[in-house]
């Protein structure tokens, strides 16, 4: 397949994911695995888990970074850009429309659909945990690492627990899994990034963090870039972790009212795609900068850029060292820890916030069986879940 056709293939695949991936970053990883790993075979479970573990360590939106890297591997930098635009655009457009007053999410039907989509996320994440556990924790030591990682992630919630769990997995892999970390018989295709490009991206990132605050006083648009760039650069794991940073940047400074901030956050929960697109809403309603579509575009680009710069900066070196025996042993432990982290996230916040009674539990079971036994496409299960949520709300 030519590079141009691959770019189009990546765009269409991620556009469908961007339209149907509800439930937050953990659920997105489940959707990615179901479509891109299990169905399309673009990469193996081990390679996918390597990417997830790496992106959990890096600042930025973890699920979007994983998607960016998959697009990069499939079709080069054009594929990476296609993956980002296609996955991000649907939710960004919806949130800009919401900022303009096009709110169709109220009422029992709208709220019921939202609750149904949360339930579907339970099934998607459960499917991902089950599938990844079968391939990444095939023996007792790795299953034990996954259990310990789940416990750490549950007992120390947030980025500290996640990064700590992966660190424990790396150490356990170095100590216990040297014999299990055999390289694949087939060569692993790399990302094709020259080390000089990676170094250039890292060099850009540091000075930008210093220069933007100095330039912010001169122009409202630059102030907007500075606020969202710093938020994207300082958050690990993405998702809800970025909310306190955004609140400090736009509410405490008076750019966005507290009521508008909370209304936008509620809308961000109801749309598919990455939660970082909440930045598009904030840029559109901000009193600083151009506002509207232009403000949304500036905020959106600024919040995603640091995570992509650091990812491109480390990928060429990670690609070069991950085949070494000690690194592979550490990654085997990290991959097992990723299974535990996903298992912990399946419990909270995914299950505890979505399953609130017998009806929602039955809906989650139906969605899980459809995904795992009937091989129903994820988009169809999403539509079914939304309809089931509406039915539960009105009955």
Tab-separated table of C-alpha atoms in Angstrom:
chain	number	residue	atom	x	y	z
A	1	UNK	CA	0.000	0.000	0.000
A	2	UNK	CA	1.354	3.447	-0.936
A	3	UNK	CA	2.130	6.054	1.728
A	4	UNK	CA	-0.763	8.251	0.547
A	5	UNK	CA	-3.262	5.404	0.848
A	6	UNK	CA	-1.919	4.589	4.295
A	7	UNK	CA	-2.410	8.179	5.430
A	8	UNK	CA	-6.022	8.017	4.267
A	9	UNK	CA	-6.448	4.664	5.993
A	10	UNK	CA	-5.099	6.125	9.238
A	11	UNK	CA	-7.351	9.172	8.980
A	12	UNK	CA	-10.512	7.114	8.447
A	13	UNK	CA	-9.637	4.661	11.223
A	14	UNK	CA	-9.018	7.426	13.751
A	15	UNK	CA	-12.002	9.453	12.597
A	16	UNK	CA	-14.232	6.510	13.460
A	17	UNK	CA	-12.462	6.205	16.807
A	18	UNK	CA	-12.858	9.937	17.373
A	19	UNK	CA	-16.592	9.644	16.780
A	20	UNK	CA	-17.148	6.582	18.972
A	21	UNK	CA	-14.464	6.538	21.712
A	22	UNK	CA	-16.383	7.563	24.812
A	23	UNK	CA	-15.281	7.087	28.409
A	24	UNK	CA	-11.971	8.895	28.862
A	25	UNK	CA	-8.317	7.962	28.251
A	26	UNK	CA	-8.429	4.459	29.724
A	27	UNK	CA	-11.423	3.549	27.572
A	28	UNK	CA	-9.659	5.071	24.545
A	29	UNK	CA	-6.804	2.623	25.030
A	30	UNK	CA	-9.381	-0.145	24.968
A	31	UNK	CA	-10.919	1.166	21.754
A	32	UNK	CA	-7.454	1.489	20.169
A	33	UNK	CA	-6.538	-2.053	21.063
A	34	UNK	CA	-9.820	-3.485	19.800
A	35	UNK	CA	-9.624	-1.741	16.430
A	36	UNK	CA	-5.938	-1.203	15.672
A	37	UNK	CA	-4.345	-4.214	17.389
A	38	UNK	CA	-6.956	-6.974	17.466
A	39	UNK	CA	-8.882	-6.165	14.269
A	40	UNK	CA	-6.434	-4.396	11.943
A	41	UNK	CA	-3.196	-5.935	13.239
A	42	UNK	CA	-1.199	-2.727	12.845
A	43	UNK	CA	0.963	-3.748	15.813
A	44	UNK	CA	1.189	-6.588	18.303
A	45	UNK	CA	-0.095	-6.552	21.879
A	46	UNK	CA	3.453	-6.359	23.233
A	47	UNK	CA	4.313	-3.379	21.047
A	48	UNK	CA	1.050	-1.698	21.978
A	49	UNK	CA	1.694	-2.198	25.681
A	50	UNK	CA	5.227	-0.821	25.205
A	51	UNK	CA	3.718	2.365	23.773
A	52	UNK	CA	1.159	2.638	26.566
A	53	UNK	CA	3.843	2.208	29.230
A	54	UNK	CA	6.093	4.778	27.562
A	55	UNK	CA	3.321	7.363	27.211
A	56	UNK	CA	2.303	6.910	30.852
A	57	UNK	CA	5.820	8.045	31.780
A	58	UNK	CA	5.759	11.125	29.534
A	59	UNK	CA	3.961	14.417	30.109
A	60	UNK	CA	0.934	15.010	27.923
A	61	UNK	CA	-2.300	13.249	26.940
A	62	UNK	CA	-1.342	9.567	27.123
A	63	UNK	CA	-4.070	8.127	24.900
A	64	UNK	CA	-3.586	10.797	22.217
A	65	UNK	CA	0.173	10.210	22.316
A	66	UNK	CA	-0.429	6.489	21.764
A	67	UNK	CA	-2.672	7.276	18.793
A	68	UNK	CA	-0.126	9.760	17.412
A	69	UNK	CA	2.631	7.132	17.671
A	70	UNK	CA	0.510	4.475	15.956
A	71	UNK	CA	-0.244	6.869	13.096
A	72	UNK	CA	3.466	7.728	12.911
A	73	UNK	CA	4.455	4.104	12.662
A	74	UNK	CA	1.782	3.314	10.089
A	75	UNK	CA	2.280	6.252	7.710
A	76	UNK	CA	5.061	8.532	8.926
A	77	UNK	CA	4.576	12.086	10.158
A	78	UNK	CA	1.648	12.620	7.773
A	79	UNK	CA	-0.007	9.582	9.352
A	80	UNK	CA	0.683	10.930	12.839
A	81	UNK	CA	-0.932	14.254	11.921
A	82	UNK	CA	-3.869	12.421	10.331
A	83	UNK	CA	-4.368	10.336	13.476
A	84	UNK	CA	-4.281	13.410	15.706
A	85	UNK	CA	-6.652	15.515	13.592
A	86	UNK	CA	-9.142	12.705	12.997
A	87	UNK	CA	-9.253	11.587	16.638
A	88	UNK	CA	-9.418	15.122	18.049
A	89	UNK	CA	-11.601	17.023	15.597
A	90	UNK	CA	-15.047	15.523	16.394
A	91	UNK	CA	-14.980	16.347	20.103
A	92	UNK	CA	-13.324	19.728	19.495
A	93	UNK	CA	-16.061	20.735	17.054
A	94	UNK	CA	-18.793	19.601	19.429
A	95	UNK	CA	-17.296	21.555	22.318
A	96	UNK	CA	-16.913	24.714	20.223
A	97	UNK	CA	-20.577	24.373	19.240
A	98	UNK	CA	-21.428	23.967	22.904
A	99	UNK	CA	-19.467	27.137	23.663
A	100	UNK	CA	-21.551	28.914	21.027
A	101	UNK	CA	-24.748	27.790	22.731
A	102	UNK	CA	-25.643	24.675	20.745
A	103	UNK	CA	-26.325	22.520	23.806
A	104	UNK	CA	-28.442	19.485	23.043
A	105	UNK	CA	-27.264	17.433	25.994
A	106	UNK	CA	-29.939	18.344	28.514
A	107	UNK	CA	-33.106	16.514	29.488
A	108	UNK	CA	-33.640	12.893	30.458
A	109	UNK	CA	-32.978	11.543	26.967
A	110	UNK	CA	-29.639	13.325	26.622
A	111	UNK	CA	-28.548	12.412	30.134
A	112	UNK	CA	-29.687	8.820	29.622
A	113	UNK	CA	-27.593	8.547	26.474
A	114	UNK	CA	-24.573	9.893	28.370
A	115	UNK	CA	-25.050	7.318	31.138
A	116	UNK	CA	-25.363	4.555	28.547
A	117	UNK	CA	-22.092	5.609	26.927
A	118	UNK	CA	-20.374	5.421	30.307
A	119	UNK	CA	-21.634	1.841	30.649
A	120	UNK	CA	-20.251	0.947	27.216
A	121	UNK	CA	-16.861	2.199	28.420
A	122	UNK	CA	-17.001	-0.453	31.163
A	123	UNK	CA	-17.335	-3.201	28.547
A	124	UNK	CA	-14.621	-1.713	26.314
A	125	UNK	CA	-12.096	-1.450	29.157
A	126	UNK	CA	-12.991	-4.936	30.449
A	127	UNK	CA	-12.377	-6.357	26.993
A	128	UNK	CA	-9.006	-4.593	26.809
A	129	UNK	CA	-7.963	-5.847	30.252
A	130	UNK	CA	-8.974	-9.399	29.405
A	131	UNK	CA	-7.232	-9.442	26.029
A	132	UNK	CA	-4.036	-7.789	27.235
A	133	UNK	CA	-3.867	-10.009	30.326
A	134	UNK	CA	-3.929	-13.132	28.169
A	135	UNK	CA	-0.920	-12.016	26.126
A	136	UNK	CA	1.052	-9.900	28.612
A	137	UNK	CA	0.636	-11.876	31.860
A	138	UNK	CA	1.004	-15.489	30.676
A	139	UNK	CA	2.841	-16.719	33.785
A	140	UNK	CA	2.686	-16.379	37.561
A	141	UNK	CA	5.433	-13.720	37.974
A	142	UNK	CA	3.831	-11.344	35.483
A	143	UNK	CA	0.356	-11.990	36.841
A	144	UNK	CA	1.740	-11.120	40.275
A	145	UNK	CA	3.237	-7.894	38.918
A	146	UNK	CA	-0.159	-6.981	37.474
A	147	UNK	CA	-1.885	-7.568	40.813
A	148	UNK	CA	0.685	-5.461	42.687
A	149	UNK	CA	0.398	-2.702	40.077
A	150	UNK	CA	-3.389	-2.703	40.404
A	151	UNK	CA	-3.094	-2.406	44.177
A	152	UNK	CA	-0.633	0.492	43.914
A	153	UNK	CA	-2.803	2.302	41.369
A	154	UNK	CA	-5.876	1.885	43.576
A	155	UNK	CA	-4.227	2.815	46.868
A	156	UNK	CA	-2.293	5.774	45.443
A	157	UNK	CA	-4.691	7.203	42.841
A	158	UNK	CA	-3.621	9.687	40.240
A	159	UNK	CA	-0.390	10.042	38.336
A	160	UNK	CA	1.768	9.052	41.349
A	161	UNK	CA	0.092	5.671	41.568
A	162	UNK	CA	0.274	5.046	37.825
A	163	UNK	CA	3.912	6.020	37.397
A	164	UNK	CA	4.798	4.223	40.640
A	165	UNK	CA	3.073	1.053	39.459
A	166	UNK	CA	4.979	1.069	36.168
A	167	UNK	CA	8.255	1.746	38.017
A	168	UNK	CA	7.576	-1.260	40.255
A	169	UNK	CA	6.858	-3.294	37.123
A	170	UNK	CA	10.179	-2.261	35.558
A	171	UNK	CA	12.123	-3.227	38.695
A	172	UNK	CA	10.258	-6.538	38.974
A	173	UNK	CA	10.964	-7.251	35.318
A	174	UNK	CA	14.694	-6.652	35.782
A	175	UNK	CA	14.772	-8.926	38.818
A	176	UNK	CA	12.353	-11.690	37.832
A	177	UNK	CA	11.740	-11.732	34.094
A	178	UNK	CA	15.133	-11.913	32.409
A	179	UNK	CA	14.319	-15.410	31.162
A	180	UNK	CA	10.854	-14.427	29.947
A	181	UNK	CA	11.941	-11.390	27.936
A	182	UNK	CA	12.808	-13.129	24.690
A	183	UNK	CA	12.664	-10.978	21.576
A	184	UNK	CA	10.075	-11.748	18.927
A	185	UNK	CA	11.215	-13.907	16.045
A	186	UNK	CA	9.914	-11.317	13.570
A	187	UNK	CA	11.634	-7.917	13.447
A	188	UNK	CA	9.769	-4.987	14.914
A	189	UNK	CA	9.189	-2.099	12.523
A	190	UNK	CA	10.480	1.153	13.984
A	191	UNK	CA	9.172	4.702	13.868
A	192	UNK	CA	11.701	6.043	11.389
A	193	UNK	CA	12.640	9.155	13.406
A	194	UNK	CA	16.254	10.248	13.170
A	195	UNK	CA	17.928	10.987	16.528
A	196	UNK	CA	18.676	14.531	15.343
A	197	UNK	CA	14.952	15.155	14.904
A	198	UNK	CA	14.269	13.838	18.399
A	199	UNK	CA	16.943	16.043	19.925
A	200	UNK	CA	15.589	19.077	18.043
A	201	UNK	CA	12.099	18.486	19.473
A	202	UNK	CA	13.456	18.286	23.015
A	203	UNK	CA	15.544	21.424	22.461
A	204	UNK	CA	12.451	23.330	21.277
A	205	UNK	CA	10.427	22.262	24.308
A	206	UNK	CA	12.705	23.698	26.999
A	207	UNK	CA	13.190	27.235	25.649
A	208	UNK	CA	9.490	27.462	24.774
A	209	UNK	CA	8.588	26.937	28.436
A	210	UNK	CA	10.884	29.845	29.316
A	211	UNK	CA	10.131	32.205	26.422
A	212	UNK	CA	6.349	31.972	26.285
A	213	UNK	CA	5.704	33.430	29.776
A	214	UNK	CA	7.940	36.366	28.861
A	215	UNK	CA	6.089	36.960	25.595
A	216	UNK	CA	2.621	36.437	27.093
A	217	UNK	CA	2.370	39.997	28.417
A	218	UNK	CA	2.687	41.432	24.905
A	219	UNK	CA	-0.300	39.782	23.264
A	220	UNK	CA	-3.508	38.032	24.300
A	221	UNK	CA	-3.055	35.200	21.802
A	222	UNK	CA	0.459	34.534	23.143
A	223	UNK	CA	-0.907	34.551	26.690
A	224	UNK	CA	-3.395	31.894	25.610
A	225	UNK	CA	-0.616	29.820	24.012
A	226	UNK	CA	1.504	30.123	27.159
A	227	UNK	CA	-1.258	29.029	29.525
A	228	UNK	CA	-2.267	25.952	27.542
A	229	UNK	CA	1.282	25.024	26.511
A	230	UNK	CA	2.392	24.949	30.154
A	231	UNK	CA	-0.684	22.936	31.139
A	232	UNK	CA	0.077	20.347	28.471
A	233	UNK	CA	3.744	20.196	29.434
A	234	UNK	CA	3.234	19.727	33.167
A	235	UNK	CA	0.572	17.013	33.286
A	236	UNK	CA	1.313	13.280	33.311
A	237	UNK	CA	-1.243	10.714	32.161
A	238	UNK	CA	-3.597	13.288	30.657
A	239	UNK	CA	-7.333	13.141	31.134
A	240	UNK	CA	-8.733	14.505	34.363
A	241	UNK	CA	-5.245	15.245	35.735
A	242	UNK	CA	-5.096	18.382	33.579
A	243	UNK	CA	-8.236	19.947	35.084
A	244	UNK	CA	-6.591	21.578	38.152
A	245	UNK	CA	-3.939	23.107	35.903
A	246	UNK	CA	-6.536	24.488	33.509
A	247	UNK	CA	-8.645	25.793	36.355
A	248	UNK	CA	-5.647	27.665	37.730
A	249	UNK	CA	-4.792	29.110	34.322
A	250	UNK	CA	-8.221	30.312	33.171
A	251	UNK	CA	-10.531	30.567	36.202
A	252	UNK	CA	-8.194	31.972	38.835
A	253	UNK	CA	-6.952	34.529	36.282
A	254	UNK	CA	-10.528	35.582	35.466
A	255	UNK	CA	-10.394	34.544	31.809
A	256	UNK	CA	-13.311	32.086	32.229
A	257	UNK	CA	-15.956	32.134	34.953
A	258	UNK	CA	-16.226	29.184	37.331
A	259	UNK	CA	-19.752	28.428	36.091
A	260	UNK	CA	-18.642	28.384	32.459
A	261	UNK	CA	-15.679	26.182	33.339
A	262	UNK	CA	-17.899	23.599	35.062
A	263	UNK	CA	-20.475	23.680	32.260
A	264	UNK	CA	-17.760	23.009	29.706
A	265	UNK	CA	-16.305	20.226	31.808
A	266	UNK	CA	-19.721	18.579	31.951
A	267	UNK	CA	-20.026	18.814	28.168
A	268	UNK	CA	-16.535	17.353	27.747
A	269	UNK	CA	-17.695	14.236	29.611
A	270	UNK	CA	-20.483	13.732	27.087
A	271	UNK	CA	-18.473	13.848	23.865
A	272	UNK	CA	-16.131	11.221	22.417
A	273	UNK	CA	-12.402	11.668	22.024
A	274	UNK	CA	-9.704	13.072	24.313
A	275	UNK	CA	-10.590	15.176	27.347
A	276	UNK	CA	-7.800	17.582	26.322
A	277	UNK	CA	-10.258	18.962	23.739
A	278	UNK	CA	-11.823	20.730	26.713
A	279	UNK	CA	-9.129	23.284	25.819
A	280	UNK	CA	-11.049	24.104	22.633
A	281	UNK	CA	-14.088	25.108	24.688
A	282	UNK	CA	-11.982	27.186	27.069
A	283	UNK	CA	-10.188	28.941	24.210
A	284	UNK	CA	-13.515	29.728	22.572
A	285	UNK	CA	-15.054	31.324	25.691
A	286	UNK	CA	-11.896	32.918	27.103
A	287	UNK	CA	-11.889	36.699	27.518
A	288	UNK	CA	-8.175	36.667	26.606
A	289	UNK	CA	-7.175	35.994	23.008
A	290	UNK	CA	-9.321	36.073	19.891
A	291	UNK	CA	-12.062	33.795	21.305
A	292	UNK	CA	-14.410	31.773	19.118
A	293	UNK	CA	-13.005	29.298	16.609
A	294	UNK	CA	-9.600	31.027	16.475
A	295	UNK	CA	-9.224	30.927	20.254
A	296	UNK	CA	-10.288	27.271	20.277
A	297	UNK	CA	-7.696	26.381	17.637
A	298	UNK	CA	-4.913	28.193	19.504
A	299	UNK	CA	-5.718	26.561	22.843
A	300	UNK	CA	-6.107	23.121	21.273
A	301	UNK	CA	-2.793	23.247	19.407
A	302	UNK	CA	-0.961	24.656	22.431
A	303	UNK	CA	-2.129	22.024	24.917
A	304	UNK	CA	-1.310	19.045	22.673
A	305	UNK	CA	2.020	20.300	21.289
A	306	UNK	CA	4.284	19.676	24.340
A	307	UNK	CA	3.222	16.042	24.674
A	308	UNK	CA	3.891	15.390	20.990
A	309	UNK	CA	7.257	17.159	21.093
A	310	UNK	CA	8.478	15.069	24.005
A	311	UNK	CA	7.121	11.866	22.429
A	312	UNK	CA	8.929	12.484	19.139
A	313	UNK	CA	11.978	13.472	21.183
A	314	UNK	CA	12.256	10.143	22.984
A	315	UNK	CA	10.933	7.706	20.361
A	316	UNK	CA	14.144	7.347	18.299
A	317	UNK	CA	16.166	6.475	21.394
A	318	UNK	CA	13.499	4.201	22.853
A	319	UNK	CA	13.248	2.420	19.504
A	320	UNK	CA	17.012	1.848	19.564
A	321	UNK	CA	17.289	0.443	23.101
A	322	UNK	CA	14.060	-1.498	23.645
A	323	UNK	CA	15.440	-4.633	21.941
A	324	UNK	CA	18.240	-5.035	24.514
A	325	UNK	CA	17.744	-7.932	26.958
A	326	UNK	CA	17.690	-5.843	30.137
A	327	UNK	CA	15.406	-3.250	28.565
A	328	UNK	CA	13.094	-5.991	27.279
A	329	UNK	CA	12.966	-7.517	30.764
A	330	UNK	CA	12.051	-4.158	32.240
A	331	UNK	CA	9.423	-3.603	29.561
A	332	UNK	CA	7.932	-7.057	30.221
A	333	UNK	CA	7.424	-5.967	33.807
A	334	UNK	CA	6.091	-2.582	32.705
A	335	UNK	CA	3.651	-4.246	30.305
A	336	UNK	CA	2.348	-6.462	33.085
A	337	UNK	CA	1.975	-3.354	35.245
A	338	UNK	CA	-0.049	-1.695	32.459
A	339	UNK	CA	-2.512	-4.592	32.683
A	340	UNK	CA	-2.809	-3.957	36.427
A	341	UNK	CA	-3.279	-0.218	35.919
A	342	UNK	CA	-6.027	-0.832	33.383
A	343	UNK	CA	-7.614	-3.323	35.782
A	344	UNK	CA	-7.572	-0.729	38.549
A	345	UNK	CA	-9.079	1.868	36.232
A	346	UNK	CA	-11.756	-0.638	35.229
A	347	UNK	CA	-12.859	-0.644	38.855
A	348	UNK	CA	-12.508	3.071	39.484
A	349	UNK	CA	-13.431	5.396	37.921
A	350	UNK	CA	-14.917	3.407	35.025
A	351	UNK	CA	-17.101	0.830	36.834
A	352	UNK	CA	-17.892	2.788	39.979
A	353	UNK	CA	-19.138	5.841	38.085
A	354	UNK	CA	-21.004	4.016	35.306
A	355	UNK	CA	-22.653	1.031	36.992
A	356	UNK	CA	-25.143	2.457	39.466
A	357	UNK	CA	-27.763	-0.274	39.572
A	358	UNK	CA	-28.958	-3.589	38.192
A	359	UNK	CA	-30.042	-2.095	34.873
A	360	UNK	CA	-26.689	-0.520	34.084
A	361	UNK	CA	-24.891	-3.691	35.196
A	362	UNK	CA	-26.975	-5.803	32.788
A	363	UNK	CA	-26.303	-3.302	29.998
A	364	UNK	CA	-22.563	-3.559	30.685
A	365	UNK	CA	-22.750	-7.379	30.554
A	366	UNK	CA	-24.637	-7.294	27.251
A	367	UNK	CA	-22.084	-4.911	25.750
A	368	UNK	CA	-19.190	-7.073	26.980
A	369	UNK	CA	-20.660	-10.260	25.507
A	370	UNK	CA	-21.378	-8.521	22.212
A	371	UNK	CA	-17.764	-7.351	22.003
A	372	UNK	CA	-16.057	-10.561	23.097
A	373	UNK	CA	-18.314	-13.364	21.820
A	374	UNK	CA	-20.307	-11.908	18.956
A	375	UNK	CA	-17.423	-9.710	17.709
A	376	UNK	CA	-19.796	-6.791	17.306
A	377	UNK	CA	-18.025	-3.625	16.076
A	378	UNK	CA	-17.347	-1.112	18.828
A	379	UNK	CA	-19.308	1.645	17.072
A	380	UNK	CA	-22.411	-0.552	17.014
A	381	UNK	CA	-22.029	-1.333	20.714
A	382	UNK	CA	-21.687	2.414	21.390
A	383	UNK	CA	-25.000	3.087	19.636
A	384	UNK	CA	-26.638	0.215	21.491
A	385	UNK	CA	-25.309	1.503	24.806
A	386	UNK	CA	-26.616	5.005	24.168
A	387	UNK	CA	-30.039	3.566	23.321
A	388	UNK	CA	-29.970	1.328	26.383
A	389	UNK	CA	-29.107	4.292	28.572
A	390	UNK	CA	-32.055	6.253	27.183
A	391	UNK	CA	-34.337	3.262	27.823
A	392	UNK	CA	-33.153	2.981	31.430
A	393	UNK	CA	-33.683	6.711	31.930
A	394	UNK	CA	-37.262	6.822	30.681
A	395	UNK	CA	-38.541	3.502	32.051
